[in-house]
Backbone as numpy.savetxt, mean C-alpha at the origin, in Angstrom:
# Nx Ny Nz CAx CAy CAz Cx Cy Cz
13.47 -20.84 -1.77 13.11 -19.53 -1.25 13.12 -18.50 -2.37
12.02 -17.50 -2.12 11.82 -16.66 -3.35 12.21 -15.41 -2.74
13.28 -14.70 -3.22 13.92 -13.17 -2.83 13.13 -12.55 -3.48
12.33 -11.03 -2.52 11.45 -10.06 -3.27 12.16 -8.95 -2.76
11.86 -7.43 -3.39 12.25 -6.49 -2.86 11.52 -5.87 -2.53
11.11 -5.55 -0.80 10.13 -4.87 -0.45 9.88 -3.97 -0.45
9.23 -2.36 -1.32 8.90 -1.78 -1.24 8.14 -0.84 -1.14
7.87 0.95 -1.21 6.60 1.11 -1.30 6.40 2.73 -2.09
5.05 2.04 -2.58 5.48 2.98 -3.93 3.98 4.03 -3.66
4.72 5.65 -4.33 3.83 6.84 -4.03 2.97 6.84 -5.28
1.36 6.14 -5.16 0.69 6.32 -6.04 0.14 7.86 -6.34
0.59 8.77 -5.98 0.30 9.74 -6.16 0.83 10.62 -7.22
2.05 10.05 -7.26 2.80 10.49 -8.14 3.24 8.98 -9.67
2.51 7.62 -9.29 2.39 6.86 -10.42 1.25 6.25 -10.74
1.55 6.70 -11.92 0.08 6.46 -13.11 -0.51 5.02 -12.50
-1.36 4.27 -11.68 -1.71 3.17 -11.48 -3.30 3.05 -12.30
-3.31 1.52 -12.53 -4.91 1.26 -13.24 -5.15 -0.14 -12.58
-6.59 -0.60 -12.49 -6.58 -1.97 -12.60 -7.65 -2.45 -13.98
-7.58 -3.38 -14.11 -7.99 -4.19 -15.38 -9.43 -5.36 -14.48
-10.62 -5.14 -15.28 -11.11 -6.55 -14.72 -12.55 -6.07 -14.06
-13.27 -6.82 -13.88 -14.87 -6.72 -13.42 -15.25 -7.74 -12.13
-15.37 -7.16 -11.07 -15.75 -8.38 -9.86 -15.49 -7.93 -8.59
-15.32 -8.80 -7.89 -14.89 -8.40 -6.19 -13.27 -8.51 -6.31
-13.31 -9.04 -7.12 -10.91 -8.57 -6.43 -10.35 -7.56 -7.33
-11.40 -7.27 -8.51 -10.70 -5.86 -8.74 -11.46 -4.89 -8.11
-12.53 -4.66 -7.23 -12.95 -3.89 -6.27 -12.09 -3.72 -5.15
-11.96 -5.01 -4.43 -10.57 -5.05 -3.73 -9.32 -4.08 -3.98
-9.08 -4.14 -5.36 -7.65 -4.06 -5.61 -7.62 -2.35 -5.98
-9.03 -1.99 -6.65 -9.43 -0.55 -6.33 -9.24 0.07 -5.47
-10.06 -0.46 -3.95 -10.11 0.38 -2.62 -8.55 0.31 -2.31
-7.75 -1.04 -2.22 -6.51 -0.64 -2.01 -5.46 0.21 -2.45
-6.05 0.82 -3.69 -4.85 1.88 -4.20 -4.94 3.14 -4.33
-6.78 3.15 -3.97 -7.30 4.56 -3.54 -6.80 4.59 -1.89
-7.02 4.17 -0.79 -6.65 3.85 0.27 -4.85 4.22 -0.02
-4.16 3.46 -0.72 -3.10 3.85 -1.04 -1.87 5.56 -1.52
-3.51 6.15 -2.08 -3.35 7.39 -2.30 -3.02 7.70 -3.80
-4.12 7.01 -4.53 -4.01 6.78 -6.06 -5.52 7.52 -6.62
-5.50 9.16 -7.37 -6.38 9.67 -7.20 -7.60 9.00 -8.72
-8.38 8.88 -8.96 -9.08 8.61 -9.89 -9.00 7.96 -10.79
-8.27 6.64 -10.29 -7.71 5.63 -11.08 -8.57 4.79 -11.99
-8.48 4.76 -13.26 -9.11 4.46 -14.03 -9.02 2.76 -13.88
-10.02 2.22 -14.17 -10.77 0.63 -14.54 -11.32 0.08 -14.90
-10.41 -0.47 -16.28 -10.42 -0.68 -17.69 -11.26 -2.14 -17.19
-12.64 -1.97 -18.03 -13.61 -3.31 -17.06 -14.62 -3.23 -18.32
-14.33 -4.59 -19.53 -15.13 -4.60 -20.51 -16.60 -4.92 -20.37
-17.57 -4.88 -20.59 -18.88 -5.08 -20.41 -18.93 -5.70 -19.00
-18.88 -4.49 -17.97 -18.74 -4.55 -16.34 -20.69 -4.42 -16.43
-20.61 -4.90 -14.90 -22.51 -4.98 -14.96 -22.25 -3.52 -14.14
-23.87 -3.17 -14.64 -23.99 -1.57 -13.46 -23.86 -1.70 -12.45
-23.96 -3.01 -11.78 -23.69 -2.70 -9.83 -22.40 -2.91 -9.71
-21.52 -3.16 -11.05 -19.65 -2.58 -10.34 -19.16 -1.35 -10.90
-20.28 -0.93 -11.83 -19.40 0.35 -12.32 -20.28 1.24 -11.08
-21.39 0.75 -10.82 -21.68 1.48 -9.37 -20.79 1.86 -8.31
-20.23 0.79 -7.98 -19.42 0.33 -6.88 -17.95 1.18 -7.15
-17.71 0.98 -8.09 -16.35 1.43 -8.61 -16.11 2.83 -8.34
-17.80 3.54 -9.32 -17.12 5.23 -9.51 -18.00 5.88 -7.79
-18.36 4.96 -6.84 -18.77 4.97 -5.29 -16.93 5.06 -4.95
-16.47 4.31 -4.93 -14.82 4.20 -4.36 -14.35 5.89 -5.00
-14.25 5.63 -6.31 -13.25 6.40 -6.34 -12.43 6.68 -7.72
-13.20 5.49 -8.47 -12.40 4.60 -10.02 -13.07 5.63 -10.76
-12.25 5.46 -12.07 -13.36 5.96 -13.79 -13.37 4.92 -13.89
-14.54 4.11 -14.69 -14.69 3.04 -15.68 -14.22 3.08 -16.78
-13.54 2.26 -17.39 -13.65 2.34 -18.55 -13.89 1.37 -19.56
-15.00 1.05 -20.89 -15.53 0.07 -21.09 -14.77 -0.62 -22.08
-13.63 -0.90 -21.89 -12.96 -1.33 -22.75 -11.28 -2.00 -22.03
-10.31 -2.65 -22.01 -9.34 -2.86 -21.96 -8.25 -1.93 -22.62
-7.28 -1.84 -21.87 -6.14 -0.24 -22.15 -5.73 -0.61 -23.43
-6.16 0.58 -24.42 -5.03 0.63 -25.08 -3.27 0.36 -25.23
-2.46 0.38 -26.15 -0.90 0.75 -26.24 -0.54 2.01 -25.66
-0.90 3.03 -25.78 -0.65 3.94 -25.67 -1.53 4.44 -24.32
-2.27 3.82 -23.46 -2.88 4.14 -22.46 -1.83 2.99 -21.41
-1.36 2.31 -22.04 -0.27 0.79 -20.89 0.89 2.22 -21.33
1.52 2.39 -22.52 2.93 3.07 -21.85 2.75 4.23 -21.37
1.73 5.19 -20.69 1.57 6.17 -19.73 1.85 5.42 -18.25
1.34 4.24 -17.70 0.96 3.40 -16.93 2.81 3.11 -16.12
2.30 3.25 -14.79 3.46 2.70 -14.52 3.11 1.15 -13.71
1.97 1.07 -12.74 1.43 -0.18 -12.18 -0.11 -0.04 -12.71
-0.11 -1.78 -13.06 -1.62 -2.22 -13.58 -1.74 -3.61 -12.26
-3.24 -3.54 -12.27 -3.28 -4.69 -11.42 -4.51 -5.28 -12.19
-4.48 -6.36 -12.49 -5.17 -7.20 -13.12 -6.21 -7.98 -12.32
-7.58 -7.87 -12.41 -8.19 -9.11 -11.21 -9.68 -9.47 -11.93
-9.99 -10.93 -11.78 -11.37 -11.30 -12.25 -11.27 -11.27 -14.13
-10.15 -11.61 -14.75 -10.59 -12.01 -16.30 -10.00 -13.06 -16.09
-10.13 -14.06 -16.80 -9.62 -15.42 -16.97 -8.55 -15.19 -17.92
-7.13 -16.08 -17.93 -6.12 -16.14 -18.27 -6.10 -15.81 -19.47
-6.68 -16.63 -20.22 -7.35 -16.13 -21.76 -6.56 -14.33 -22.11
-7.65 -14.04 -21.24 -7.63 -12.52 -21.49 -6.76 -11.47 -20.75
-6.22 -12.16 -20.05 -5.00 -11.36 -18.48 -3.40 -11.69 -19.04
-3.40 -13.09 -20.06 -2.35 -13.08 -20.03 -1.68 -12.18 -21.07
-2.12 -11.81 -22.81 -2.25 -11.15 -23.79 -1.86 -9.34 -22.99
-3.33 -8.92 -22.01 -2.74 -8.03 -21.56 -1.41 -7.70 -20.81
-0.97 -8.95 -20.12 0.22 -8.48 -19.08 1.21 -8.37 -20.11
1.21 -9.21 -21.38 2.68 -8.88 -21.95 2.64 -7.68 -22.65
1.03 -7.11 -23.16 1.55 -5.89 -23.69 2.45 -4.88 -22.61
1.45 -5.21 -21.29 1.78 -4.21 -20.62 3.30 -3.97 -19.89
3.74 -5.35 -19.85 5.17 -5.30 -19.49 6.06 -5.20 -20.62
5.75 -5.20 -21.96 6.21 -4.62 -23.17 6.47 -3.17 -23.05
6.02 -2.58 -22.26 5.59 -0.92 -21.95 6.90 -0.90 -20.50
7.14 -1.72 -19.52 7.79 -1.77 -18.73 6.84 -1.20 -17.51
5.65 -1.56 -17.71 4.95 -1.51 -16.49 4.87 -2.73 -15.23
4.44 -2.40 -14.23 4.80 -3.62 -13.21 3.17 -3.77 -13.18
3.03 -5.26 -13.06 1.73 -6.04 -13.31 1.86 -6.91 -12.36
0.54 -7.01 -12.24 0.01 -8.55 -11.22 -1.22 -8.95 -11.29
-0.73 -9.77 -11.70 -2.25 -10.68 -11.84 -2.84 -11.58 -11.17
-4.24 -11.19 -10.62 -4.49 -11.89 -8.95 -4.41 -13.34 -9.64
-3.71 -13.43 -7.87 -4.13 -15.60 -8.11 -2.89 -15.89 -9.09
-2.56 -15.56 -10.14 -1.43 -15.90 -11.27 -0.06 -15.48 -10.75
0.61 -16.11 -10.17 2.62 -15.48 -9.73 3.19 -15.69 -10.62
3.13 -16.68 -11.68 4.24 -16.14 -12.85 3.87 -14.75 -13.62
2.71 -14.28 -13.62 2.33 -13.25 -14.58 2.46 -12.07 -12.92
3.43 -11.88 -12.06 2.99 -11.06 -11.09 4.67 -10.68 -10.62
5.40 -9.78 -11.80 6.53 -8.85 -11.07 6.25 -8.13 -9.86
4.85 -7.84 -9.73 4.67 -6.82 -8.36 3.81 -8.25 -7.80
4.35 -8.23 -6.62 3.28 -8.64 -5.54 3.12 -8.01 -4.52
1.90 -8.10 -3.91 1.05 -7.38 -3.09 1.13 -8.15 -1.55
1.73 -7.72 -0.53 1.84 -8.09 0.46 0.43 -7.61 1.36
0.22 -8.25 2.69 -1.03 -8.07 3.63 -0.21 -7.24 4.44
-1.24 -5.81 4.39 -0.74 -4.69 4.93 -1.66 -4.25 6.15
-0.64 -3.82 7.39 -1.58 -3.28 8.43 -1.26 -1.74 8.34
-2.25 -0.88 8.66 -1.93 0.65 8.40 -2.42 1.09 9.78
-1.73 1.91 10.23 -2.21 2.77 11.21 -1.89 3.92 11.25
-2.38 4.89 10.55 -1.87 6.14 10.09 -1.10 6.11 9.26
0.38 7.00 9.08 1.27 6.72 8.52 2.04 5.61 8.72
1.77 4.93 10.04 2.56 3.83 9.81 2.17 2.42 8.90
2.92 1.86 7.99 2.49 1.00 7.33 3.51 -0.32 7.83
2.83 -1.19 7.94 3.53 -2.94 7.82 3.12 -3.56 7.09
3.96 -3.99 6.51 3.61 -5.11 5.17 4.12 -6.70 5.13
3.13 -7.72 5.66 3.94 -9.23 5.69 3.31 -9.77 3.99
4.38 -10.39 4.11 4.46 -11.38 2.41 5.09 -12.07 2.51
4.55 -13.72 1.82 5.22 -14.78 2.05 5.48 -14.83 0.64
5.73 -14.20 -0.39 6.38 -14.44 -1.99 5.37 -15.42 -2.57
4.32 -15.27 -1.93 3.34 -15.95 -3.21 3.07 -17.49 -2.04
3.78 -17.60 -1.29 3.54 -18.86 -0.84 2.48 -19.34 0.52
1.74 -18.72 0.62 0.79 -18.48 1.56 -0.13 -17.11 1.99
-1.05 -16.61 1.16 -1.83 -15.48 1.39 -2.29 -15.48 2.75
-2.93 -16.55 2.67 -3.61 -16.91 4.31 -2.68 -16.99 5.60
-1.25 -17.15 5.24 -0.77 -16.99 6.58 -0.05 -15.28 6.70
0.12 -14.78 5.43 -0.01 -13.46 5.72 -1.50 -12.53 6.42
-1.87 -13.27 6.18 -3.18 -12.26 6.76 -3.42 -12.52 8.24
-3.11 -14.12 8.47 -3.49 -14.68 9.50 -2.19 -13.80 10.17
-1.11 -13.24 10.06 -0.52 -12.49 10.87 -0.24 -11.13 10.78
-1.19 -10.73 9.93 -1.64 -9.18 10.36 -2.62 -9.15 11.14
-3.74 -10.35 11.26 -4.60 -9.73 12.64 -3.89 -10.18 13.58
-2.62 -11.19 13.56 -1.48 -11.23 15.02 -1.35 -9.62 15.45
-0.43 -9.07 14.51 -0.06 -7.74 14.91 -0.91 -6.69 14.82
-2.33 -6.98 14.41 -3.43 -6.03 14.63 -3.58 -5.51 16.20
-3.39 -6.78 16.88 -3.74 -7.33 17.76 -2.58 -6.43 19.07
-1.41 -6.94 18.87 0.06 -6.14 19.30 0.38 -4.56 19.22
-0.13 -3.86 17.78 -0.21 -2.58 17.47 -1.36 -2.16 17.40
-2.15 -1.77 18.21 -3.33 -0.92 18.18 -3.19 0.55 17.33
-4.55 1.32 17.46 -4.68 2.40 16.62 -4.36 3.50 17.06
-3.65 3.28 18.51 -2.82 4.55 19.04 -1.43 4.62 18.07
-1.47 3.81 17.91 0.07 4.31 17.11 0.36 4.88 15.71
-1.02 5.40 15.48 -1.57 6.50 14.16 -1.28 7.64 14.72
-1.48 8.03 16.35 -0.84 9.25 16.55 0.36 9.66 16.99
0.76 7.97 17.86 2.61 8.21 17.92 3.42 8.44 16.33
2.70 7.94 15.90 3.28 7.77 14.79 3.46 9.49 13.76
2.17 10.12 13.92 1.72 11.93 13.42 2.46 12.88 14.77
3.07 11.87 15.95 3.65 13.14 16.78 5.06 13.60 16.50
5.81 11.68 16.13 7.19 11.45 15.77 7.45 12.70 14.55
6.72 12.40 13.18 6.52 13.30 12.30 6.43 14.79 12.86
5.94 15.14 13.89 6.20 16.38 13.69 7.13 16.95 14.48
7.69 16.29 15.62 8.99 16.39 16.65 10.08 16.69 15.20
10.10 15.37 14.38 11.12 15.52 13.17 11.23 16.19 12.62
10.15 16.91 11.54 9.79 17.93 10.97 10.19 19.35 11.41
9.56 19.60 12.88 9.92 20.54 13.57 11.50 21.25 13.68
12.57 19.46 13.93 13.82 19.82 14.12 14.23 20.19 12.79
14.13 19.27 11.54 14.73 19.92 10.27 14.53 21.08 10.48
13.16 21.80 10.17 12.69 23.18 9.72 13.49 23.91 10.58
14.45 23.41 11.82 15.25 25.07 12.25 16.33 24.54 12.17
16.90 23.37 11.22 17.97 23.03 10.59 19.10 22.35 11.32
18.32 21.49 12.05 18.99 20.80 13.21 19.64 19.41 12.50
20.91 19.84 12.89 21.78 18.25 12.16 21.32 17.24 12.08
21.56 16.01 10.99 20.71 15.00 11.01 20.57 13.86 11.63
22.16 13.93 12.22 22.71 13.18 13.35 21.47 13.19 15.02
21.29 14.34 15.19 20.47 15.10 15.88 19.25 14.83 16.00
18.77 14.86 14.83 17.42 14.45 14.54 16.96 13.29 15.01
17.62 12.27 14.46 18.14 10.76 14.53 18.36 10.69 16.14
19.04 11.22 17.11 18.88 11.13 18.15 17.43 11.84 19.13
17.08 13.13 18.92 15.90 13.26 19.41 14.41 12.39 19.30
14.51 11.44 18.04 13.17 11.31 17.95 13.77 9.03 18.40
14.93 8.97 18.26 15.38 7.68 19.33 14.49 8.39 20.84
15.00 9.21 20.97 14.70 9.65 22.98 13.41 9.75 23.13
12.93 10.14 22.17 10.94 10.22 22.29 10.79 8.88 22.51
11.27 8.09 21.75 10.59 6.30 21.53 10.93 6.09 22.90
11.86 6.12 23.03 12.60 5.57 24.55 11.49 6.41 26.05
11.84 7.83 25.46 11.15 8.41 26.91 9.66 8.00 26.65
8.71 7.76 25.73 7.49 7.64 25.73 7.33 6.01 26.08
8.01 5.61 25.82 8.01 3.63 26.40 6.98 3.31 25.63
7.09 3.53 23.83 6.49 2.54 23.35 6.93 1.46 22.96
8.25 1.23 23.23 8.65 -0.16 22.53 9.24 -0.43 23.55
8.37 -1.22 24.68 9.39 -1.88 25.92 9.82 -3.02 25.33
9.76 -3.85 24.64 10.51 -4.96 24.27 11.74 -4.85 23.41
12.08 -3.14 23.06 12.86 -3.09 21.90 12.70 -1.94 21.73
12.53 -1.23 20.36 13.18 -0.07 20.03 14.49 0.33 19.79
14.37 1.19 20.14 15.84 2.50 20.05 16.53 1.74 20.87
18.24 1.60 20.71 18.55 1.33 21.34 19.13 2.35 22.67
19.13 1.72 23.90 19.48 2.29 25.18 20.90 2.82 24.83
21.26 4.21 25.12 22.42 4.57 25.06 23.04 4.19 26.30
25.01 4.18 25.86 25.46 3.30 26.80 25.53 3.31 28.03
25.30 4.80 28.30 25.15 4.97 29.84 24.09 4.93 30.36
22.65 4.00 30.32 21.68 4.08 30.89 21.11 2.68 30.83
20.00 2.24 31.16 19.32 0.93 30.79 18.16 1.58 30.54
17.62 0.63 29.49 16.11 0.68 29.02 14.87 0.60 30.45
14.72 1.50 31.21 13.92 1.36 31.95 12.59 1.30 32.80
12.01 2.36 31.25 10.73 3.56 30.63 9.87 2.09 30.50
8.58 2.61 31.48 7.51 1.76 31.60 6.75 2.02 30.28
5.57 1.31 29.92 4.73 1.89 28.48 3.75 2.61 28.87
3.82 3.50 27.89 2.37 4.54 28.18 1.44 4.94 27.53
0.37 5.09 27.98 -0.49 4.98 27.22 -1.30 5.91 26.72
-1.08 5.89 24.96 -1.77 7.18 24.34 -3.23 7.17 23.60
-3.75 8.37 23.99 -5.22 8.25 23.86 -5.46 7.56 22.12
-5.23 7.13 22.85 -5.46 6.44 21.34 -5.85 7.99 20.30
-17.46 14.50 -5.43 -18.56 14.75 -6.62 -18.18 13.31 -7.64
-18.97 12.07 -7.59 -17.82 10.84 -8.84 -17.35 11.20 -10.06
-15.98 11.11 -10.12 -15.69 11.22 -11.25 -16.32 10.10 -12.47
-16.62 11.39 -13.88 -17.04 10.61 -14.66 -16.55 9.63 -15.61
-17.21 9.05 -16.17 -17.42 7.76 -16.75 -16.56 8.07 -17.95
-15.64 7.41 -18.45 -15.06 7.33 -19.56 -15.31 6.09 -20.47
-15.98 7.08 -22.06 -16.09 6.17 -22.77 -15.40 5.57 -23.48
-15.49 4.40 -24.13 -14.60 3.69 -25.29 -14.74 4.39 -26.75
């Protein structure tokens, strides 16, 4: 068994890039713009025009060359996809020379970060990962729970947030907090199988209910 530590990281506030020319560093693009990673550059050596198309369409800069030293230690995550080992492996050690977190599709020894199959529904995020040992059955059970969590729960999810929000901002204990937005879950019966737990004087009894459901430019070498 392989121990990972699951977390999740604010590309907004870290320098992310990917490396590479094809469909899985397109992939790995939309996921970190999607992620909230603004104009992330992708270092893509003699890329053909229909991906630097594609790319600065998403959201990417191109760039026609592979990162510099000094462009890896700005870098806090690189994601590597579509060069052959040859050329992915040379980069990952500069780049983890720099103490950046790398992954290189398809490659798990060259992959401190791995990328779990994520379902999003608004702010809510779920992330299954089998540590490298089955992509396909991670995915195969995010459309399970695609399936279980529908896209109403993008707005349970933006109401919780602001019930919470609401209580901080007039400085309501945190203890407090922590209990009002338990009683929403409970009084709104979205988690009849679970949730919050039933405080001791009551039973879980709340039926479920149902809620309405310019490109940046091109950087040269």
């Amino acid at each position: 068994m392989t121990a990972l530590l699951p977390v999740s990281l604010d590309l907004r506030r870290l320098p992310v890039a990917v490396a590479g020319h094809g469909e899985k560093a397109l992939t790995r693009l939309a996921m970190i713009i999607e992620a909230g990673a603004i104009h992330p550059r992708v270092y893509a050596p003699d890329a053909p025009a229909d991906f630097i198309a594609r790319a600065e369409a998403l959201g990417g800069v191109v760039v026609d060359r592979l990162p510099s030293d000094a462009e890896l230690d700005d870098l806090r995550v690189l994601f590597v996809a579509d060069l052959d080992v040859e050329t992915a492996r040379p980069l990952h050690d500069r780049a983890e020379a720099y103490k950046v977190l790398v992954n290189v599709e398809d490659v798990v020894p060259l992959c401190a970060l791995q990328v779990p199959s994520v379902l999003r529904r608004g702010d809510l995020a779920i992330a299954i990962s089998t540590a490298g040992a089955s992509p396909s059955l991670a995915i195969a059970m995010k459309r399970e729970l695609a399936r279980l969590i529908g896209p109403e729960w993008a707005e349970r999810t933006a109401a919780i947030r602001r019930l919470r929000m609401a209580l901080r901002g007039a400085g309501t204990p945190p203890a407090a907090v922590k209990s009002a937005t338990d009683e929403m879950i409970r009084r709104e019966g979205w988690l009849p199988l679970g949730g919050a737990a039933p405080r001791s004087d009551e039973t879980d009894t709340d039926t479920a209910a149902t809620t309405p459901t310019d490109h940046p430019r091109r950087v040269k070498a």
